[in-house]
XYZ file of C-alpha atoms in Angstrom:
616
model
C 0.445 18.225 7.752
C 0.553 22.460 8.775
C 4.527 23.308 9.798
C 4.972 20.155 10.963
C 4.710 16.330 10.741
C 1.503 14.705 11.823
C 0.560 11.493 11.566
C -2.963 11.552 10.476
C -3.557 7.593 9.466
C -2.400 4.385 7.440
C -2.725 2.349 4.328
C -0.717 -0.709 3.452
C 2.731 -0.494 1.914
C 1.206 -1.845 -1.748
C -1.673 0.674 -1.661
C 1.170 3.233 -2.440
C 1.373 2.277 -5.863
C -1.653 0.595 -6.855
C -4.130 2.996 -5.363
C -2.699 5.726 -3.306
C 0.752 6.531 -4.706
C 2.201 10.085 -5.041
C -0.762 12.578 -7.005
C -3.085 10.064 -5.497
C -6.271 11.188 -2.806
C -5.798 9.285 0.599
C -10.116 9.806 2.085
C -9.302 9.242 5.580
C -12.580 8.903 8.484
C -12.217 13.030 8.594
C -9.327 14.280 6.482
C -8.784 14.420 2.585
C -5.202 14.075 1.683
C -2.791 14.205 -1.191
C 0.242 11.761 -1.008
C 4.014 14.659 -1.920
C 6.085 13.401 -4.759
C 8.973 10.793 -4.360
C 11.291 14.021 -3.874
C 9.972 13.947 -0.725
C 10.243 11.028 0.596
C 12.696 9.470 2.859
C 14.979 7.272 -0.070
C 16.615 6.369 2.974
C 14.268 3.854 4.629
C 13.105 3.300 1.650
C 14.820 -0.788 0.686
C 16.314 -1.805 -2.395
C 14.565 -4.268 -4.314
C 16.692 -6.477 -6.575
C 15.221 -6.993 -9.755
C 17.885 -5.906 -13.020
C 15.720 -6.686 -15.966
C 13.301 -5.098 -14.384
C 15.227 -1.742 -13.562
C 16.681 -2.017 -17.203
C 12.708 -2.068 -18.665
C 12.136 1.286 -16.272
C 15.287 3.063 -17.590
C 14.002 2.689 -20.744
C 10.689 4.324 -19.653
C 12.191 7.093 -17.676
C 15.903 7.522 -18.427
C 19.059 5.738 -17.507
C 19.398 8.511 -14.153
C 17.151 5.979 -12.566
C 19.700 3.743 -9.956
C 17.109 1.807 -8.197
C 14.047 0.388 -7.174
C 12.553 0.766 -3.542
C 9.754 -0.215 -1.448
C 7.776 1.821 -0.063
C 8.210 3.459 4.049
C 6.888 1.827 6.478
C 6.646 1.036 10.513
C 8.591 -2.082 11.193
C 6.698 -1.853 14.594
C 3.441 -1.590 15.540
C 4.599 -0.452 19.404
C 6.650 2.295 18.727
C 6.745 5.583 21.069
C 4.024 7.721 19.613
C 6.820 10.608 19.885
C 9.932 8.768 18.795
C 11.424 9.259 15.001
C 10.338 6.035 14.094
C 6.635 7.239 14.501
C 7.028 9.478 12.329
C 8.487 7.094 9.933
C 5.611 6.791 6.441
C 5.330 9.141 3.002
C 5.090 12.934 3.398
C 0.908 13.618 2.755
C -0.966 17.579 2.589
C -4.678 18.434 3.313
C -6.056 18.466 -0.148
C -8.624 19.969 -1.048
C -7.726 23.284 0.238
C -11.406 24.041 0.942
C -12.957 22.881 4.050
C -16.969 22.291 5.304
C -17.919 22.818 8.399
C -20.881 20.845 9.047
C -22.491 23.106 11.141
C -23.393 26.127 9.678
C -21.465 25.182 5.831
C -18.983 27.776 6.247
C -16.755 27.016 2.979
C -13.421 28.073 3.256
C -9.558 27.127 2.471
C -7.943 25.712 5.911
C -4.631 28.155 5.231
C -6.626 31.607 5.826
C -7.379 30.567 9.436
C -11.484 29.816 10.008
C -10.421 26.070 10.256
C -7.857 24.458 13.514
C -6.439 21.529 13.377
C -6.642 18.715 16.383
C -3.887 16.464 16.373
C -4.093 12.795 17.532
C -0.758 11.571 18.330
C -2.341 8.411 20.018
C -5.079 7.470 17.060
C -3.903 8.952 13.939
C -7.237 8.474 11.935
C -9.009 11.424 14.524
C -6.357 14.241 13.358
C -9.452 16.182 11.933
C -9.998 20.148 12.000
C -12.788 21.803 13.453
C -14.137 25.106 12.869
C -13.461 27.216 16.236
C -16.206 28.860 18.167
C -19.346 28.011 15.512
C -22.374 29.920 16.434
C -24.399 28.452 13.202
C -26.049 29.625 9.897
C -27.335 32.257 11.769
C -25.514 33.490 14.062
C -28.025 32.072 17.006
C -27.025 29.371 18.298
C -24.096 28.859 21.838
C -20.538 28.966 20.475
C -19.270 25.119 19.943
C -16.692 23.610 18.310
C -17.957 22.201 14.758
C -15.898 19.589 12.544
C -15.343 20.931 9.158
C -14.652 18.284 6.841
C -13.402 18.524 2.980
C -15.564 19.968 0.220
C -15.811 16.994 -2.075
C -16.044 18.415 -5.718
C -12.284 19.325 -7.107
C -10.712 19.987 -10.809
C -8.956 17.811 -13.190
C -8.443 17.666 -16.783
C -6.504 14.278 -19.225
C -3.501 16.433 -18.781
C -2.754 15.310 -14.981
C -3.223 18.238 -13.678
C -5.403 18.295 -10.251
C -7.180 21.657 -8.400
C -9.560 23.163 -5.928
C -12.484 23.631 -7.437
C -13.326 27.361 -7.860
C -15.679 28.045 -5.659
C -15.958 32.325 -6.031
C -15.347 31.736 -9.509
C -18.391 29.594 -10.120
C -20.890 31.161 -7.212
C -20.247 34.106 -8.576
C -20.577 33.474 -12.894
C -17.264 34.324 -13.212
C -14.585 36.912 -11.586
C -15.807 39.348 -9.459
C -14.620 41.997 -6.998
C -16.726 40.426 -4.305
C -14.754 38.612 -1.571
C -17.792 37.194 0.720
C -17.845 34.142 2.493
C -19.426 31.207 0.899
C -21.814 28.680 1.947
C -22.712 24.731 0.946
C -25.966 23.873 2.147
C -28.364 21.020 0.824
C -31.690 21.158 -0.089
C -34.365 18.329 -1.074
C -34.335 14.905 1.081
C -31.284 13.439 -1.475
C -27.938 14.612 -2.040
C -28.328 14.679 -5.541
C -25.921 17.779 -7.291
C -29.700 19.694 -7.997
C -29.861 19.712 -4.233
C -26.690 20.993 -3.633
C -26.296 24.945 -2.819
C -23.129 27.576 -2.383
C -24.401 30.917 -1.824
C -22.509 34.094 -0.865
C -22.762 35.220 2.362
C -22.174 39.334 0.953
C -23.994 39.249 -2.538
C -26.624 36.613 -2.232
C -25.342 35.241 -4.954
C -26.092 31.540 -5.581
C -25.554 28.652 -7.604
C -26.547 24.678 -7.807
C -23.539 22.728 -8.225
C -25.493 20.693 -10.645
C -24.505 23.067 -13.507
C -20.147 21.964 -12.973
C -20.996 18.481 -14.876
C -21.755 18.056 -17.786
C -21.899 20.094 -20.782
C -23.379 22.966 -18.054
C -19.651 22.609 -16.434
C -17.736 23.176 -19.368
C -19.296 26.928 -20.233
C -19.694 27.739 -16.105
C -15.888 26.279 -15.361
C -12.063 28.029 -15.737
C -9.203 26.777 -18.125
C -7.570 24.190 -16.250
C -4.539 26.437 -14.400
C -1.753 23.147 -14.665
C -1.447 22.461 -11.597
C 0.025 19.465 -9.358
C -0.383 19.807 -5.922
C 1.805 16.314 -5.191
C 4.652 18.695 -6.682
C 3.810 21.865 -5.694
C 4.172 23.559 -9.118
C 2.155 24.688 -11.861
C 2.300 23.833 -16.085
C 2.909 26.789 -17.655
C 0.352 25.531 -20.017
C -2.014 23.340 -20.405
C -5.132 23.091 -23.302
C -7.155 20.507 -21.657
C -10.585 20.781 -20.582
C -10.655 20.910 -17.081
C -14.319 19.394 -15.514
C -15.514 18.373 -12.185
C -14.876 15.767 -10.609
C -15.732 13.578 -7.091
C -13.441 13.428 -3.808
C -12.855 9.406 -4.268
C -13.428 9.377 -7.834
C -12.194 6.627 -9.223
C -11.075 8.620 -12.106
C -8.944 10.739 -9.669
C -5.704 8.557 -10.576
C -4.925 5.755 -12.875
C -1.708 4.263 -11.876
C 0.859 3.519 -15.369
C 3.099 0.611 -13.092
C 5.530 -2.967 -15.378
C 5.890 -5.873 -14.030
C 7.761 -8.803 -14.074
C 8.488 -11.591 -12.265
C 11.549 -13.105 -11.423
C 13.521 -15.713 -13.781
C 16.693 -16.630 -13.808
C 18.078 -15.471 -16.917
C 21.294 -17.849 -16.843
C 21.793 -21.124 -16.141
C 24.803 -20.233 -13.840
C 23.761 -19.417 -10.143
C 26.830 -17.206 -9.545
C 26.250 -15.042 -13.104
C 23.006 -14.798 -12.426
C 23.418 -13.734 -8.795
C 25.710 -10.964 -9.638
C 23.785 -9.826 -12.223
C 20.533 -9.085 -9.491
C 22.401 -7.169 -7.486
C 25.093 -5.414 -9.976
C 24.850 -2.147 -8.591
C 27.250 -3.848 -5.492
C 29.220 -5.742 -7.451
C 30.341 -2.545 -10.635
C 32.709 -0.427 -8.465
C 34.257 -2.640 -6.939
C 38.505 -3.728 -7.774
C 39.616 -6.452 -6.067
C 38.496 -10.109 -4.577
C 39.014 -8.668 -1.100
C 36.202 -5.738 -1.728
C 34.365 -9.160 -2.778
C 34.721 -10.920 0.319
C 33.413 -7.363 2.342
C 30.668 -6.939 -0.070
C 29.873 -10.352 0.867
C 30.116 -10.001 4.485
C 27.409 -6.897 4.046
C 25.240 -8.574 2.302
C 24.856 -11.836 4.199
C 23.730 -9.276 6.832
C 21.626 -7.074 5.291
C 19.590 -9.842 3.421
C 19.874 -8.361 0.212
C 21.102 -10.192 -2.236
C 19.399 -13.866 -1.053
C 22.352 -16.434 -1.555
C 25.322 -14.854 -2.236
C 27.283 -16.129 0.732
C 27.320 -19.615 -0.446
C 29.850 -18.843 -2.755
C 33.454 -18.003 -2.884
C 34.845 -15.069 -3.420
C 36.780 -15.641 -5.833
C 34.693 -17.489 -8.254
C 32.377 -14.240 -7.658
C 34.991 -11.985 -8.629
C 35.850 -14.031 -12.086
C 32.318 -13.325 -12.036
C 32.770 -10.214 -12.209
C 36.148 -9.421 -14.306
C 34.608 -11.440 -16.976
C 30.506 -9.028 -16.880
C 33.239 -5.851 -17.331
C 35.524 -7.526 -20.099
C 32.376 -7.753 -21.534
C 31.854 -11.890 -21.955
C 28.791 -11.817 -19.126
C 25.562 -12.100 -20.570
C 23.409 -9.599 -22.019
C 20.264 -11.094 -19.529
C 19.268 -7.462 -18.483
C 19.145 -5.951 -21.491
C 15.415 -7.268 -23.383
C 12.810 -5.421 -24.339
C 9.844 -7.207 -23.899
C 9.160 -8.502 -20.174
C 6.879 -11.700 -21.564
C 9.782 -13.128 -24.008
C 12.694 -14.280 -21.032
C 9.440 -15.759 -18.848
C 8.419 -17.355 -21.601
C 12.110 -19.081 -22.789
C 12.551 -20.001 -18.526
C 8.847 -21.816 -18.163
C 9.354 -24.105 -21.497
C 12.824 -24.897 -21.373
C 13.747 -28.451 -21.320
C 15.045 -28.200 -18.332
C 13.960 -25.754 -15.805
C 15.636 -24.246 -12.456
C 14.543 -26.229 -9.610
C 17.110 -24.492 -6.917
C 17.224 -20.320 -7.219
C 15.936 -18.714 -4.370
C 12.656 -17.033 -5.963
C 12.082 -19.359 -8.624
C 11.507 -23.024 -8.045
C 9.829 -25.415 -10.648
C 8.995 -29.022 -10.949
C 7.052 -30.339 -14.478
C 4.438 -32.047 -14.451
C 2.235 -34.553 -17.081
C -0.432 -32.996 -18.791
C -4.134 -33.999 -17.560
C -5.379 -37.523 -18.956
C -7.801 -36.713 -22.127
C -6.459 -33.206 -23.097
C -3.044 -34.543 -23.708
C -4.165 -33.822 -27.417
C -4.217 -29.905 -26.535
C -1.977 -29.570 -23.552
C 2.049 -29.512 -24.456
C 3.347 -29.471 -21.494
C 2.278 -28.489 -17.308
C 4.923 -26.741 -15.026
C 4.557 -26.355 -11.022
C 6.062 -22.829 -9.678
C 6.329 -24.148 -5.914
C 7.669 -20.463 -5.438
C 8.332 -17.003 -7.626
C 7.809 -13.675 -6.717
C 6.872 -10.939 -9.134
C 8.450 -7.258 -9.074
C 5.956 -4.410 -9.049
C 7.340 -0.258 -10.045
C 5.394 2.694 -10.507
C 5.951 4.942 -13.829
C 3.576 7.662 -13.187
C -0.261 7.960 -13.583
C -2.792 9.556 -15.497
C -5.897 11.251 -14.735
C -9.212 10.861 -16.077
C -8.879 8.425 -19.003
C -7.065 5.587 -17.415
C -4.114 4.722 -19.544
C -3.907 2.156 -22.476
C -1.783 0.105 -23.175
C -1.451 -0.219 -26.643
C -2.395 3.304 -27.257
C 0.098 5.589 -29.683
C 2.495 8.271 -27.482
C 0.394 10.652 -29.606
C -3.175 9.182 -27.991
C -3.079 8.627 -24.680
C -2.910 10.672 -21.615
C -0.198 12.444 -20.985
C 1.502 9.922 -18.205
C 2.398 13.044 -14.787
C 5.494 12.476 -13.060
C 6.133 11.232 -9.810
C 8.444 13.810 -9.159
C 10.329 17.411 -10.073
C 12.811 16.254 -12.863
C 13.969 13.432 -13.250
C 13.443 10.415 -11.047
C 16.679 8.311 -9.405
C 14.398 5.981 -8.117
C 11.005 4.867 -7.994
C 8.484 3.198 -5.867
C 7.884 -0.671 -6.450
C 7.069 -4.068 -4.385
C 7.539 -7.334 -4.687
C 5.239 -9.975 -3.980
C 5.680 -13.882 -3.036
C 3.968 -16.767 -4.315
C 3.182 -20.446 -6.283
C 1.177 -21.171 -9.701
C 0.631 -22.772 -12.377
C 1.848 -22.625 -16.241
C 0.505 -23.942 -18.806
C 1.555 -24.642 -22.719
C -1.058 -25.757 -25.369
C 0.316 -27.269 -28.520
C 1.753 -25.160 -31.093
C -0.217 -27.572 -33.832
C -3.683 -27.646 -32.093
C -3.640 -24.001 -31.853
C -2.111 -23.147 -35.328
C -4.881 -25.724 -36.773
C -7.891 -23.620 -34.383
C -6.460 -20.746 -35.492
C -7.723 -21.225 -39.016
C -11.082 -22.246 -38.764
C -13.385 -21.063 -40.205
C -16.021 -20.205 -37.617
C -12.631 -19.340 -35.346
C -11.923 -16.622 -38.263
C -15.068 -15.084 -37.843
C -15.001 -15.074 -34.306
C -12.024 -13.316 -34.903
C -13.237 -10.303 -37.037
C -16.395 -9.877 -34.908
C -14.065 -9.081 -32.028
C -11.735 -7.138 -34.434
C -14.662 -4.757 -35.027
C -15.920 -4.672 -31.550
C -11.798 -3.641 -30.731
C -12.159 -1.142 -33.358
C -15.893 0.452 -32.690
C -13.998 0.722 -29.130
C -11.022 2.632 -29.954
C -12.373 4.916 -32.307
C -15.247 5.986 -29.713
C -11.665 6.989 -27.880
C -11.003 8.634 -30.298
C -7.952 6.101 -30.880
C -5.707 4.252 -34.448
C -8.613 1.881 -34.768
C -6.059 -0.447 -36.479
C -3.603 -0.506 -32.875
C -3.884 -2.918 -30.141
C -5.566 -5.749 -31.304
C -4.249 -8.846 -29.358
C -5.572 -11.632 -31.737
C -7.279 -14.777 -31.557
C -4.771 -16.617 -29.953
C -4.485 -14.099 -26.706
C -8.816 -13.832 -26.839
C -8.603 -18.001 -26.269
C -5.864 -18.360 -23.483
C -7.622 -14.906 -22.374
C -10.916 -16.782 -21.446
C -9.740 -20.088 -19.973
C -7.422 -18.516 -17.857
C -10.185 -16.386 -16.057
C -12.735 -19.484 -15.622
C -10.038 -21.376 -14.151
C -8.774 -19.152 -11.369
C -12.984 -19.182 -10.880
C -12.868 -22.683 -10.535
C -9.594 -22.224 -8.451
C -11.159 -19.989 -6.513
C -13.572 -22.672 -5.182
C -10.906 -25.322 -4.083
C -8.250 -24.065 -2.944
C -8.860 -21.634 -0.418
C -7.585 -18.658 -1.833
C -9.355 -14.907 -2.197
C -10.000 -14.322 -5.966
C -8.521 -11.656 -6.271
C -4.822 -13.065 -5.344
C -4.957 -15.478 -8.055
C -3.589 -13.364 -10.733
C -3.063 -14.184 -14.366
C -0.308 -13.896 -17.243
C -1.001 -14.667 -20.749
C 2.250 -15.826 -23.395
C 0.279 -14.612 -27.084
C 2.682 -13.060 -28.982
C 3.667 -14.821 -32.571
C 5.551 -11.459 -34.218
C 8.948 -12.211 -32.627
C 10.473 -15.129 -33.695
C 8.612 -17.506 -31.486
C 4.950 -18.779 -31.601
C 4.002 -18.299 -27.898
C 0.948 -19.899 -26.303
C 0.760 -20.340 -22.746
C -0.852 -18.569 -19.645
C 0.699 -18.504 -15.976
C -1.839 -18.776 -12.951
C -0.828 -17.243 -9.341
C -0.425 -15.978 -6.452
C 1.028 -13.242 -5.835
C -0.532 -11.206 -2.445
C 1.690 -8.887 -0.065
C 0.999 -11.508 2.770
C 0.573 -15.038 3.545
C -1.833 -15.354 1.118
C -0.017 -15.852 -1.481
C 1.828 -18.817 0.119
C -0.532 -21.168 1.160
C 0.457 -23.876 -1.067
C -2.284 -25.124 -2.097
C -2.346 -23.795 -6.219
C 0.741 -26.361 -6.649
C -1.310 -29.291 -5.221
C -3.595 -28.549 -7.695
C -1.837 -28.330 -11.075
C -0.945 -32.084 -10.646
C -2.783 -33.980 -13.624
C -5.566 -35.652 -11.369
C -6.300 -32.601 -10.217
C -5.806 -30.623 -13.149
C -8.268 -32.422 -15.179
C -10.502 -32.470 -12.699
C -10.932 -28.712 -12.721
C -10.435 -28.550 -16.499
C -13.858 -30.799 -16.577
C -15.401 -28.814 -14.453
C -14.509 -24.868 -16.248
C -15.658 -26.229 -19.274
C -18.284 -27.243 -18.007
C -19.937 -24.311 -16.397
C -18.986 -22.206 -19.369
C -21.084 -24.366 -21.905
C -24.595 -22.648 -19.848
C -24.464 -19.628 -18.900
C -27.393 -17.982 -15.788
C -27.506 -15.573 -18.311
C -27.600 -16.670 -21.883
C -28.968 -16.504 -23.889
C -28.145 -12.794 -24.140
C -24.872 -13.962 -23.016
C -23.957 -16.285 -25.310
C -26.002 -14.291 -27.831
C -23.564 -11.051 -27.525
C -22.133 -9.298 -29.793
C -18.989 -6.889 -28.932
C -19.676 -5.024 -32.550
C -23.518 -4.313 -31.554
C -22.255 -2.014 -28.446
C -18.184 -1.045 -29.050
C -17.370 -3.779 -26.023
C -13.702 -5.464 -25.672
C -15.512 -9.218 -25.179
C -18.153 -11.239 -27.412
C -20.141 -14.586 -24.770
C -18.379 -13.491 -21.784
C -20.435 -11.653 -18.453
C -19.352 -10.815 -15.045
C -21.319 -14.861 -13.997
C -19.142 -16.550 -16.136
C -16.224 -15.637 -17.030
C -15.072 -12.111 -15.378
C -13.028 -11.666 -12.265
C -11.328 -8.785 -10.163
C -10.135 -6.320 -12.031
C -6.643 -6.839 -9.440
C -6.695 -10.245 -11.416
C -7.400 -9.642 -15.169
C -3.959 -8.113 -16.749
C -6.468 -6.592 -19.603
C -9.414 -5.867 -17.440
C -11.912 -8.488 -18.590
C -11.222 -7.547 -22.493
C -11.404 -9.491 -24.971
C -12.709 -13.016 -23.562
C -15.345 -14.932 -25.082
C -16.191 -18.586 -24.354
C -17.471 -19.323 -27.417
C -13.426 -19.846 -28.172
C -13.684 -22.967 -25.589
C -16.768 -25.131 -25.518
C -19.555 -24.548 -27.989
C -22.152 -22.814 -26.472
C -26.583 -21.849 -27.604
C -25.017 -19.632 -30.174
C -22.149 -20.753 -32.000
C -20.890 -24.841 -31.753
C -18.051 -25.093 -34.415
C -15.748 -22.379 -32.785
C -15.089 -24.850 -29.392
C -11.439 -25.498 -28.969
C -11.830 -28.123 -26.779
C -14.150 -31.472 -27.898
């Protein structure tokens, strides 16, 4: 940590993609650290993940130099020698912010000035901490005794993805000052509101209230952004964004930008599919003999399951066909969901692919007119890749390049690999009849609700200085999205899964030649919670029909009615109509749109509108 490797704590590998990735702050019990860029990681300890379709999409975003998707490093055994090389497997971090505060005397100083000392604990890494040696209290009148030093909980961040230490000297002296006195942090009053937090200089007695660092006062009292990237040890030359004070642990200090894809077979030939999935292993082979050696290696490492079941000659023939241009362009689709829709709606979906095992099911009784088909996915795999991150403002999926918050880089220069995770689970795919959906879209009441949601969408984007005419997903999406949320809430009660481990994927595209109308509800957890088997069982006709009726019955009346039913998005510039936490919202990890574009009025009659419902 300081000049050498020191374990300081543990996080789950999946958290390095969603919560504590490069550039993010990890608020540990006694420390705060920043995860360094992936150019400081050890790629040899990051095992690759094979998913050709997602890798192709990542290359379109970050450049053709990206060679692979890799899992974050992790220790394979909990019982390791704390002084062995295995004990140091992990991601590199460093203390941030640099400024620490003594809990006894209030001394405020950077840790690298020598006033604080790091106490390492190899056997209990979470107890590694800084201490103020021989602290004698704020008045220097108490017996000398070590006191804990904790991170100063104020930082500077900007919309450009920069993060910096709070300018304590600049702030307390109201600008640049020759005074180099020690600073003290103290509290006044009973509460910990910023009005009761003060910083004072011992030398010149200047003091200032932390409330003056926020809001309009903060814009006048804080310096301009220095363009700092602490995870890269780099300062951008120019940053025109306004720096603002943020609290350590604030959720707006790091927002991940990710891409995800379901592992689906893009060809009907299993050998060709396997070769495409692991093309990096086969691209440089020149003979059938080299293929045989590669197969033995892949079998031992388990990197490409199923490849050892096929004859080397057949695999070599496929490699030659792809090199000569005869292969299918299975990984060049720009739309991530388009190929998935094609596989999920195919008359004969794959039933024996290692990462995709499906079984058709009949439509629930009473819903045959609305639901065109149901596909039970007994086995599926989702792969997620981290592209970058933003600060202060969450990344907007539909924002134009000039409107979106700049994407901060994961490393210096162009990355040759990106962190990724894979999760296994099961799911239910429901496809709706196109004729029924089209007829419903033409109803006057539905068009009126569409206009209401569109006004709210425009107001919401206008308030954030985004193009109000971009990014609206359409009323079809709102219908499918609302039903998906109702089913997720119902399934969580019935199947025993944690509600946060159930996710959705909405297929509502109508602009690329094929009109989609379907939802995929699936479990994809990094642990055993994604493979219990209960979700597929509830997709059978008798169970799914019962769940649909229960979900629609619950949606007809909300405990927040009439306020929920009467809610109009155009009045408060929101992105949902008749929807709230009591009836429609789900966990943020479950929803692909952050609980936006929801309206249960589109599904069932409500107290406010009765003629816009898709279901009778």
